PDB file of C-alpha atoms in Angstrom:
ATOM      1  CA  UNK A  35      46.103-123.829 141.652  1.00 98.00           C
ATOM      2  CA  UNK A  36      45.488-122.261 145.052  1.00 98.00           C
ATOM      3  CA  UNK A  37      46.630-118.638 145.165  1.00 98.00           C
ATOM      4  CA  UNK A  38      46.529-116.291 148.167  1.00 98.00           C
ATOM      5  CA  UNK A  39      47.109-112.560 147.683  1.00 98.00           C
ATOM      6  CA  UNK A  40      48.514-110.535 150.572  1.00 98.00           C
ATOM      7  CA  UNK A  41      48.073-107.149 148.980  1.00 97.00           C
ATOM      8  CA  UNK A  42      45.581-104.386 148.368  1.00 98.00           C
ATOM      9  CA  UNK A  43      43.270-103.128 145.636  1.00 98.00           C
ATOM     10  CA  UNK A  44      45.996-103.776 143.062  1.00 98.00           C
ATOM     11  CA  UNK A  45      45.402-107.506 143.603  1.00 98.00           C
ATOM     12  CA  UNK A  46      41.672-107.229 144.247  1.00 98.00           C
ATOM     13  CA  UNK A  47      41.323-106.155 140.602  1.00 98.00           C
ATOM     14  CA  UNK A  48      42.083-109.768 139.666  1.00 98.00           C
ATOM     15  CA  UNK A  49      38.544-110.755 140.599  1.00 98.00           C
ATOM     16  CA  UNK A  50      37.208-109.029 137.479  1.00 98.00           C
ATOM     17  CA  UNK A  51      38.602-111.396 134.829  1.00 98.00           C
ATOM     18  CA  UNK A  52      41.326-113.684 136.224  1.00 98.00           C
ATOM     19  CA  UNK A  53      38.976-116.609 137.018  1.00 98.00           C
ATOM     20  CA  UNK A  54      37.542-116.412 133.488  1.00 98.00           C
ATOM     21  CA  UNK A  55      40.931-116.301 131.746  1.00 98.00           C
ATOM     22  CA  UNK A  56      42.107-119.282 133.789  1.00 98.00           C
ATOM     23  CA  UNK A  57      38.919-121.201 133.023  1.00 98.00           C
ATOM     24  CA  UNK A  58      39.353-120.504 129.299  1.00 98.00           C
ATOM     25  CA  UNK A  59      42.680-122.377 129.283  1.00 98.00           C
ATOM     26  CA  UNK A  60      41.075-125.250 131.234  1.00 97.00           C
ATOM     27  CA  UNK A  61      42.921-124.264 134.398  1.00 98.00           C
ATOM     28  CA  UNK A  62      41.706-124.597 137.973  1.00 97.00           C
ATOM     29  CA  UNK A  63      41.811-121.697 140.407  1.00 98.00           C
ATOM     30  CA  UNK A  64      41.089-121.037 144.057  1.00 98.00           C
ATOM     31  CA  UNK A  65      41.808-117.377 144.733  1.00 98.00           C
ATOM     32  CA  UNK A  66      42.155-116.344 148.360  1.00 97.00           C
ATOM     33  CA  UNK A  67      42.398-112.806 149.662  1.00 96.00           C
ATOM     34  CA  UNK A  68      44.276-111.325 152.618  1.00 96.00           C
ATOM     35  CA  UNK A  69      44.233-107.752 151.392  1.00 96.00           C
ATOM     36  CA  UNK A  70      43.207-104.288 152.509  1.00 96.00           C
ATOM     37  CA  UNK A  71      42.760-101.216 150.319  1.00 96.00           C
ATOM     38  CA  UNK A  72      45.931 -99.145 150.152  1.00 97.00           C
ATOM     39  CA  UNK A  73      47.788-101.499 152.482  1.00 98.00           C
ATOM     40  CA  UNK A  74      51.548-100.977 152.511  1.00 98.00           C
ATOM     41  CA  UNK A  75      54.102-103.651 153.376  1.00 98.00           C
ATOM     42  CA  UNK A  76      54.754-101.883 156.678  1.00 98.00           C
ATOM     43  CA  UNK A  77      51.044-101.948 157.557  1.00 98.00           C
ATOM     44  CA  UNK A  78      50.723-105.618 156.658  1.00 98.00           C
ATOM     45  CA  UNK A  79      53.625-106.344 158.970  1.00 98.00           C
ATOM     46  CA  UNK A  80      52.094-104.232 161.742  1.00 98.00           C
ATOM     47  CA  UNK A  81      48.876-106.252 161.404  1.00 98.00           C
ATOM     48  CA  UNK A  82      50.799-109.524 161.610  1.00 98.00           C
ATOM     49  CA  UNK A  83      52.691-108.272 164.670  1.00 98.00           C
ATOM     50  CA  UNK A  84      49.461-107.197 166.363  1.00 98.00           C
ATOM     51  CA  UNK A  85      47.855-110.583 165.723  1.00 97.00           C
ATOM     52  CA  UNK A  86      50.878-112.455 167.033  1.00 97.00           C
ATOM     53  CA  UNK A  87      51.180-110.337 170.178  1.00 97.00           C
ATOM     54  CA  UNK A  88      47.512-110.445 171.198  1.00 96.00           C
ATOM     55  CA  UNK A  89      45.554-113.731 171.158  1.00 93.00           C
ATOM     56  CA  UNK A  90      42.263-111.816 170.880  1.00 94.00           C
ATOM     57  CA  UNK A  91      43.418-109.672 167.942  1.00 95.00           C
ATOM     58  CA  UNK A  92      42.054-110.834 164.579  1.00 96.00           C
ATOM     59  CA  UNK A  93      42.577-108.558 161.593  1.00 96.00           C
ATOM     60  CA  UNK A  94      42.830-110.701 158.475  1.00 96.00           C
ATOM     61  CA  UNK A  95      39.926-113.101 158.534  1.00 87.00           C
ATOM     62  CA  UNK A  96      36.550-113.890 159.998  1.00 76.00           C
ATOM     63  CA  UNK A  97      35.731-116.977 161.996  1.00 76.00           C
ATOM     64  CA  UNK A  98      38.582-116.376 164.391  1.00 83.00           C
ATOM     65  CA  UNK A  99      41.288-116.685 161.747  1.00 93.00           C
ATOM     66  CA  UNK A 100      44.521-114.735 161.888  1.00 97.00           C
ATOM     67  CA  UNK A 101      46.825-114.536 158.881  1.00 98.00           C
ATOM     68  CA  UNK A 102      48.765-117.435 160.385  1.00 97.00           C
ATOM     69  CA  UNK A 103      45.581-119.526 160.332  1.00 97.00           C
ATOM     70  CA  UNK A 104      44.791-118.536 156.736  1.00 97.00           C
ATOM     71  CA  UNK A 105      48.290-119.587 155.665  1.00 98.00           C
ATOM     72  CA  UNK A 106      48.082-122.853 157.611  1.00 96.00           C
ATOM     73  CA  UNK A 107      44.492-123.579 156.630  1.00 94.00           C
ATOM     74  CA  UNK A 108      45.044-124.346 152.939  1.00 95.00           C
ATOM     75  CA  UNK A 109      47.728-126.043 150.900  1.00 97.00           C
ATOM     76  CA  UNK A 110      48.511-122.846 148.996  1.00 98.00           C
ATOM     77  CA  UNK A 111      50.537-123.193 145.815  1.00 98.00           C
ATOM     78  CA  UNK A 112      51.319-119.492 145.550  1.00 98.00           C
ATOM     79  CA  UNK A 113      51.227-116.572 147.980  1.00 98.00           C
ATOM     80  CA  UNK A 114      51.753-113.134 146.454  1.00 98.00           C
ATOM     81  CA  UNK A 115      52.994-109.982 148.147  1.00 98.00           C
ATOM     82  CA  UNK A 116      53.488-106.431 146.901  1.00 98.00           C
ATOM     83  CA  UNK A 117      54.025-102.869 147.998  1.00 98.00           C
ATOM     84  CA  UNK A 118      51.225-100.308 148.060  1.00 98.00           C
ATOM     85  CA  UNK A 119      51.333 -98.168 144.934  1.00 98.00           C
ATOM     86  CA  UNK A 120      51.922 -94.855 146.710  1.00 98.00           C
ATOM     87  CA  UNK A 121      55.079 -96.225 148.351  1.00 98.00           C
ATOM     88  CA  UNK A 122      56.224 -98.416 145.457  1.00 98.00           C
ATOM     89  CA  UNK A 123      58.611 -95.780 144.088  1.00 98.00           C
ATOM     90  CA  UNK A 124      60.228 -95.107 147.482  1.00 98.00           C
ATOM     91  CA  UNK A 125      63.075 -97.559 148.090  1.00 98.00           C
ATOM     92  CA  UNK A 126      63.195 -96.802 151.812  1.00 98.00           C
ATOM     93  CA  UNK A 127      59.639 -98.150 152.296  1.00 98.00           C
ATOM     94  CA  UNK A 128      60.354-101.801 151.406  1.00 98.00           C
ATOM     95  CA  UNK A 129      62.587-103.155 154.154  1.00 98.00           C
ATOM     96  CA  UNK A 130      62.524-104.630 156.696  1.00 98.00           C
ATOM     97  CA  UNK A 131      58.795-105.147 156.132  1.00 98.00           C
ATOM     98  CA  UNK A 132      59.089-107.125 152.892  1.00 98.00           C
ATOM     99  CA  UNK A 133      61.652-109.484 154.394  1.00 98.00           C
ATOM    100  CA  UNK A 134      59.657-109.959 157.585  1.00 98.00           C
ATOM    101  CA  UNK A 135      56.452-110.718 155.698  1.00 98.00           C
ATOM    102  CA  UNK A 136      58.086-113.105 153.218  1.00 98.00           C
ATOM    103  CA  UNK A 137      59.810-114.992 156.023  1.00 98.00           C
ATOM    104  CA  UNK A 138      56.492-115.224 157.899  1.00 98.00           C
ATOM    105  CA  UNK A 139      54.713-116.643 154.843  1.00 98.00           C
ATOM    106  CA  UNK A 140      57.458-119.178 154.227  1.00 98.00           C
ATOM    107  CA  UNK A 141      57.293-120.313 157.852  1.00 98.00           C
ATOM    108  CA  UNK A 142      53.517-120.775 157.946  1.00 98.00           C
ATOM    109  CA  UNK A 143      52.967-121.922 154.341  1.00 98.00           C
ATOM    110  CA  UNK A 144      56.185-123.819 153.586  1.00 97.00           C
ATOM    111  CA  UNK A 145      54.684-125.549 150.554  1.00 97.00           C
ATOM    112  CA  UNK A 146      53.810-122.291 148.805  1.00 98.00           C
ATOM    113  CA  UNK A 147      55.978-120.269 146.456  1.00 98.00           C
ATOM    114  CA  UNK A 148      56.149-116.615 147.454  1.00 98.00           C
ATOM    115  CA  UNK A 149      55.817-114.464 144.334  1.00 98.00           C
ATOM    116  CA  UNK A 150      55.945-110.679 144.083  1.00 98.00           C
ATOM    117  CA  UNK A 151      53.562-108.686 141.906  1.00 98.00           C
ATOM    118  CA  UNK A 152      55.168-105.633 140.343  1.00 98.00           C
ATOM    119  CA  UNK A 153      52.628-102.813 140.571  1.00 98.00           C
ATOM    120  CA  UNK A 154      52.335 -99.963 138.053  1.00 98.00           C
ATOM    121  CA  UNK A 155      52.776 -96.225 137.627  1.00 98.00           C
ATOM    122  CA  UNK A 156      49.746 -93.956 137.849  1.00 98.00           C
ATOM    123  CA  UNK A 157      48.105 -92.373 134.814  1.00 98.00           C
ATOM    124  CA  UNK A 158      49.921 -89.287 133.574  1.00 97.00           C
ATOM    125  CA  UNK A 159      47.192 -86.869 134.770  1.00 97.00           C
ATOM    126  CA  UNK A 160      47.533 -87.868 138.428  1.00 98.00           C
ATOM    127  CA  UNK A 161      48.129 -84.738 140.559  1.00 97.00           C
ATOM    128  CA  UNK A 162      51.310 -86.154 142.114  1.00 98.00           C
ATOM    129  CA  UNK A 163      52.845 -86.656 138.661  1.00 98.00           C
ATOM    130  CA  UNK A 164      52.422 -83.016 137.633  1.00 96.00           C
ATOM    131  CA  UNK A 165      55.201 -80.372 137.699  1.00 94.00           C
ATOM    132  CA  UNK A 166      55.598 -78.838 141.139  1.00 94.00           C
ATOM    133  CA  UNK A 167      53.854 -81.686 142.977  1.00 96.00           C
ATOM    134  CA  UNK A 168      54.951 -82.973 146.376  1.00 97.00           C
ATOM    135  CA  UNK A 169      56.394 -86.148 144.836  1.00 98.00           C
ATOM    136  CA  UNK A 170      58.300 -84.201 142.167  1.00 97.00           C
ATOM    137  CA  UNK A 171      58.254 -87.124 139.698  1.00 98.00           C
ATOM    138  CA  UNK A 172      56.505 -87.924 136.432  1.00 97.00           C
ATOM    139  CA  UNK A 173      55.053 -91.202 135.211  1.00 98.00           C
ATOM    140  CA  UNK A 174      58.351 -92.409 133.732  1.00 98.00           C
ATOM    141  CA  UNK A 175      60.170 -91.646 136.986  1.00 98.00           C
ATOM    142  CA  UNK A 176      57.563 -93.519 138.994  1.00 98.00           C
ATOM    143  CA  UNK A 177      57.759 -96.551 136.727  1.00 98.00           C
ATOM    144  CA  UNK A 178      61.564 -96.677 136.678  1.00 98.00           C
ATOM    145  CA  UNK A 179      61.880 -96.277 140.436  1.00 98.00           C
ATOM    146  CA  UNK A 180      59.235 -98.850 141.361  1.00 98.00           C
ATOM    147  CA  UNK A 181      60.704-101.309 138.853  1.00 98.00           C
ATOM    148  CA  UNK A 182      64.153-100.941 140.405  1.00 98.00           C
ATOM    149  CA  UNK A 183      62.695-101.466 143.885  1.00 98.00           C
ATOM    150  CA  UNK A 184      60.729-104.571 142.912  1.00 98.00           C
ATOM    151  CA  UNK A 185      63.683-106.107 141.082  1.00 98.00           C
ATOM    152  CA  UNK A 186      65.886-105.596 144.123  1.00 98.00           C
ATOM    153  CA  UNK A 187      63.202-107.039 146.398  1.00 98.00           C
ATOM    154  CA  UNK A 188      62.797-110.098 144.167  1.00 98.00           C
ATOM    155  CA  UNK A 189      66.542-110.697 143.856  1.00 98.00           C
ATOM    156  CA  UNK A 190      67.228-110.226 147.574  1.00 98.00           C
ATOM    157  CA  UNK A 191      64.492-112.623 148.667  1.00 98.00           C
ATOM    158  CA  UNK A 192      64.890-115.022 145.722  1.00 98.00           C
ATOM    159  CA  UNK A 193      61.323-114.590 144.507  1.00 98.00           C
ATOM    160  CA  UNK A 194      59.898-114.566 141.021  1.00 98.00           C
ATOM    161  CA  UNK A 195      58.066-111.423 139.973  1.00 98.00           C
ATOM    162  CA  UNK A 196      54.795-111.101 138.054  1.00 98.00           C
ATOM    163  CA  UNK A 197      55.498-108.184 135.660  1.00 98.00           C
ATOM    164  CA  UNK A 198      52.107-106.465 135.752  1.00 98.00           C
ATOM    165  CA  UNK A 199      53.674-103.020 135.955  1.00 98.00           C
ATOM    166  CA  UNK A 200      55.863-103.733 132.951  1.00 98.00           C
ATOM    167  CA  UNK A 201      52.781-104.825 130.988  1.00 98.00           C
ATOM    168  CA  UNK A 202      50.975-101.596 131.861  1.00 98.00           C
ATOM    169  CA  UNK A 203      53.921 -99.470 130.740  1.00 98.00           C
ATOM    170  CA  UNK A 204      54.497-101.483 127.553  1.00 98.00           C
ATOM    171  CA  UNK A 205      50.831-101.162 126.621  1.00 98.00           C
ATOM    172  CA  UNK A 206      51.104 -97.387 127.018  1.00 98.00           C
ATOM    173  CA  UNK A 207      54.110 -97.279 124.714  1.00 97.00           C
ATOM    174  CA  UNK A 208      52.391 -99.379 122.042  1.00 97.00           C
ATOM    175  CA  UNK A 209      48.910 -97.849 122.017  1.00 97.00           C
ATOM    176  CA  UNK A 210      47.781 -96.816 118.551  1.00 94.00           C
ATOM    177  CA  UNK A 211      46.497 -93.566 120.074  1.00 94.00           C
ATOM    178  CA  UNK A 212      48.332 -92.783 123.290  1.00 95.00           C
ATOM    179  CA  UNK A 213      46.736 -91.093 126.279  1.00 96.00           C
ATOM    180  CA  UNK A 214      46.811 -87.310 125.911  1.00 92.00           C
ATOM    181  CA  UNK A 215      47.347 -85.375 129.104  1.00 94.00           C
ATOM    182  CA  UNK A 216      45.416 -82.155 129.679  1.00 95.00           C
ATOM    183  CA  UNK A 217      45.507 -79.068 131.830  1.00 93.00           C
ATOM    184  CA  UNK A 218      43.763 -79.500 135.211  1.00 91.00           C
ATOM    185  CA  UNK A 219      41.888 -76.286 134.441  1.00 94.00           C
ATOM    186  CA  UNK A 220      39.899 -78.233 131.839  1.00 96.00           C
ATOM    187  CA  UNK A 221      37.943 -79.876 134.659  1.00 95.00           C
ATOM    188  CA  UNK A 222      36.405 -76.517 135.569  1.00 94.00           C
ATOM    189  CA  UNK A 223      34.961 -76.081 132.091  1.00 96.00           C
ATOM    190  CA  UNK A 224      33.286 -79.485 131.701  1.00 96.00           C
ATOM    191  CA  UNK A 225      29.568 -80.053 132.191  1.00 96.00           C
ATOM    192  CA  UNK A 226      27.717 -83.358 132.330  1.00 96.00           C
ATOM    193  CA  UNK A 227      28.067 -85.666 130.434  1.00 96.00           C
ATOM    194  CA  UNK A 228      31.459 -84.480 129.106  1.00 97.00           C
ATOM    195  CA  UNK A 229      34.638 -85.980 130.573  1.00 96.00           C
ATOM    196  CA  UNK A 230      38.379 -85.299 130.195  1.00 96.00           C
ATOM    197  CA  UNK A 231      40.401 -87.457 127.748  1.00 93.00           C
ATOM    198  CA  UNK A 232      40.573 -91.082 128.844  1.00 92.00           C
ATOM    199  CA  UNK A 233      41.555 -93.203 125.840  1.00 94.00           C
ATOM    200  CA  UNK A 234      44.939 -94.823 125.348  1.00 96.00           C
ATOM    201  CA  UNK A 235      45.648 -96.126 128.848  1.00 98.00           C
ATOM    202  CA  UNK A 236      44.799 -99.269 130.810  1.00 98.00           C
ATOM    203  CA  UNK A 237      44.792 -97.283 134.062  1.00 98.00           C
ATOM    204  CA  UNK A 238      42.160 -94.849 135.223  1.00 97.00           C
ATOM    205  CA  UNK A 239      38.588 -93.856 134.648  1.00 96.00           C
ATOM    206  CA  UNK A 240      36.568 -90.692 135.173  1.00 96.00           C
ATOM    207  CA  UNK A 241      32.860 -90.484 135.885  1.00 96.00           C
ATOM    208  CA  UNK A 242      30.184 -88.127 137.169  1.00 97.00           C
ATOM    209  CA  UNK A 243      28.774 -88.574 140.680  1.00 97.00           C
ATOM    210  CA  UNK A 244      26.364 -86.565 142.762  1.00 97.00           C
ATOM    211  CA  UNK A 245      27.910 -84.954 145.814  1.00 96.00           C
ATOM    212  CA  UNK A 246      25.985 -86.303 148.817  1.00 96.00           C
ATOM    213  CA  UNK A 247      26.241 -83.005 150.703  1.00 96.00           C
ATOM    214  CA  UNK A 248      25.601 -80.450 147.966  1.00 97.00           C
ATOM    215  CA  UNK A 249      23.499 -82.539 145.603  1.00 97.00           C
ATOM    216  CA  UNK A 250      25.598 -81.279 142.685  1.00 96.00           C
ATOM    217  CA  UNK A 251      27.209 -83.483 140.049  1.00 97.00           C
ATOM    218  CA  UNK A 252      30.994 -83.606 140.085  1.00 96.00           C
ATOM    219  CA  UNK A 253      33.699 -85.425 138.150  1.00 96.00           C
ATOM    220  CA  UNK A 254      35.447 -88.209 140.036  1.00 96.00           C
ATOM    221  CA  UNK A 255      38.872 -89.237 138.715  1.00 97.00           C
ATOM    222  CA  UNK A 256      40.348 -92.613 139.618  1.00 97.00           C
ATOM    223  CA  UNK A 257      43.825 -92.282 138.150  1.00 98.00           C
ATOM    224  CA  UNK A 258      45.548 -95.212 139.879  1.00 98.00           C
ATOM    225  CA  UNK A 259      43.449 -98.350 139.428  1.00 98.00           C
ATOM    226  CA  UNK A 260      43.162-100.512 136.332  1.00 98.00           C
ATOM    227  CA  UNK A 261      40.142 -99.944 134.147  1.00 98.00           C
ATOM    228  CA  UNK A 262      38.475-102.898 132.377  1.00 98.00           C
ATOM    229  CA  UNK A 263      41.259-102.976 129.759  1.00 98.00           C
ATOM    230  CA  UNK A 264      43.870-103.052 132.498  1.00 98.00           C
ATOM    231  CA  UNK A 265      42.040-105.705 134.485  1.00 98.00           C
ATOM    232  CA  UNK A 266      42.018-107.933 131.416  1.00 98.00           C
ATOM    233  CA  UNK A 267      45.718-107.246 130.817  1.00 98.00           C
ATOM    234  CA  UNK A 268      46.509-108.126 134.437  1.00 99.00           C
ATOM    235  CA  UNK A 269      44.479-111.328 134.214  1.00 98.00           C
ATOM    236  CA  UNK A 270      46.311-112.371 131.045  1.00 98.00           C
ATOM    237  CA  UNK A 271      49.717-111.653 132.591  1.00 98.00           C
ATOM    238  CA  UNK A 272      48.916-113.693 135.696  1.00 98.00           C
ATOM    239  CA  UNK A 273      47.459-116.556 133.653  1.00 98.00           C
ATOM    240  CA  UNK A 274      50.448-116.783 131.309  1.00 98.00           C
ATOM    241  CA  UNK A 275      52.972-116.382 134.127  1.00 98.00           C
ATOM    242  CA  UNK A 276      51.501-118.782 136.671  1.00 98.00           C
ATOM    243  CA  UNK A 277      50.012-121.431 134.374  1.00 98.00           C
ATOM    244  CA  UNK A 278      52.846-121.297 131.815  1.00 97.00           C
ATOM    245  CA  UNK A 279      50.410-120.915 128.941  1.00 97.00           C
ATOM    246  CA  UNK A 280      50.692-118.718 125.877  1.00 98.00           C
ATOM    247  CA  UNK A 281      48.134-115.929 125.958  1.00 98.00           C
ATOM    248  CA  UNK A 282      47.002-117.014 122.480  1.00 97.00           C
ATOM    249  CA  UNK A 283      45.303-119.906 124.306  1.00 98.00           C
ATOM    250  CA  UNK A 284      43.100-117.502 126.300  1.00 98.00           C
ATOM    251  CA  UNK A 285      39.720-117.502 124.602  1.00 98.00           C
ATOM    252  CA  UNK A 286      37.805-115.370 127.097  1.00 98.00           C
ATOM    253  CA  UNK A 287      37.084-111.805 125.956  1.00 98.00           C
ATOM    254  CA  UNK A 288      35.091-109.487 128.247  1.00 98.00           C
ATOM    255  CA  UNK A 289      31.913-107.927 126.875  1.00 98.00           C
ATOM    256  CA  UNK A 290      33.447-104.508 127.498  1.00 96.00           C
ATOM    257  CA  UNK A 291      36.335-105.084 125.047  1.00 98.00           C
ATOM    258  CA  UNK A 292      36.504-105.541 121.302  1.00 98.00           C
ATOM    259  CA  UNK A 293      38.202-108.656 119.954  1.00 98.00           C
ATOM    260  CA  UNK A 294      41.004-106.603 118.422  1.00 98.00           C
ATOM    261  CA  UNK A 295      41.734-104.713 121.636  1.00 98.00           C
ATOM    262  CA  UNK A 296      41.707-107.948 123.634  1.00 98.00           C
ATOM    263  CA  UNK A 297      44.186-109.444 121.149  1.00 98.00           C
ATOM    264  CA  UNK A 298      46.440-106.393 121.572  1.00 98.00           C
ATOM    265  CA  UNK A 299      46.373-106.761 125.370  1.00 98.00           C
ATOM    266  CA  UNK A 300      47.063-110.506 125.199  1.00 98.00           C
ATOM    267  CA  UNK A 301      50.042-109.803 122.934  1.00 98.00           C
ATOM    268  CA  UNK A 302      51.440-107.277 125.429  1.00 98.00           C
ATOM    269  CA  UNK A 303      50.960-109.759 128.280  1.00 98.00           C
ATOM    270  CA  UNK A 304      52.868-112.445 126.412  1.00 98.00           C
ATOM    271  CA  UNK A 305      55.703-110.065 125.565  1.00 98.00           C
ATOM    272  CA  UNK A 306      56.340-109.166 129.203  1.00 98.00           C
ATOM    273  CA  UNK A 307      56.097-112.757 130.411  1.00 97.00           C
ATOM    274  CA  UNK A 308      58.645-113.744 127.752  1.00 96.00           C
ATOM    275  CA  UNK A 309      60.937-110.811 128.627  1.00 89.00           C
ATOM    276  CA  UNK A 310      64.306-112.289 129.681  1.00 73.00           C
ATOM    277  CA  UNK A 311      65.242-109.582 132.209  1.00 60.00           C
ATOM    278  CA  UNK A 312      62.271-110.491 134.402  1.00 56.00           C
TER     279      UNK A 312
END
């Protein structure tokens, strides 16, 4: 299967384990990338417009290849699109960019199925999900709003949707020990190698890093991207969804995960793929 992602870091995370999960079910995969970190649908469409309006403008690929050339250059089976996570919960940020991009893909890769990946809500300790934040939402609000937006996008453009965001939320609800949020003031009391609570979520990781300017160690919090558990969950969802295989057939388990945790994540992946409302 030849798959091209027109996305951002929320598809780039597939490179961690997706090829291995596909290989473990004896599947074939060619994974192409037309993604930029944090890239919204509107920015993707602005890049396409710039490339189309200026013959010398090349944004998506090396070797003189525009996105049009990438789409034309392979017999893609699947091309995926998605919104950037920070705009996923805002309904006004989807159109007309989603429609323009999907129509463009269908014109230049007519043999490919356009599929939408549902992204996920941030970890509960993200600053924008705290009381009094600019967004004024919590994790549940973010998940419910982005899910509504993706479902409407999929229905309007007659696309199937890979339910990665649903898998993330379902895993949170079924964790044996759920993630425990903490006061931001805790960060001021921690000293290396201590870190704030991290268990019980497939999103986020915290680590210590030396500040290049001051030379002091500081805690870095990535509260939006999948950690290794989440990357495995995403890979299992994509494998089951696209290859129509039961996740029980996936034999690959990353070194970073225990067999029991991997089995839990595979079970969650299968549940969301089997979910009738998606």
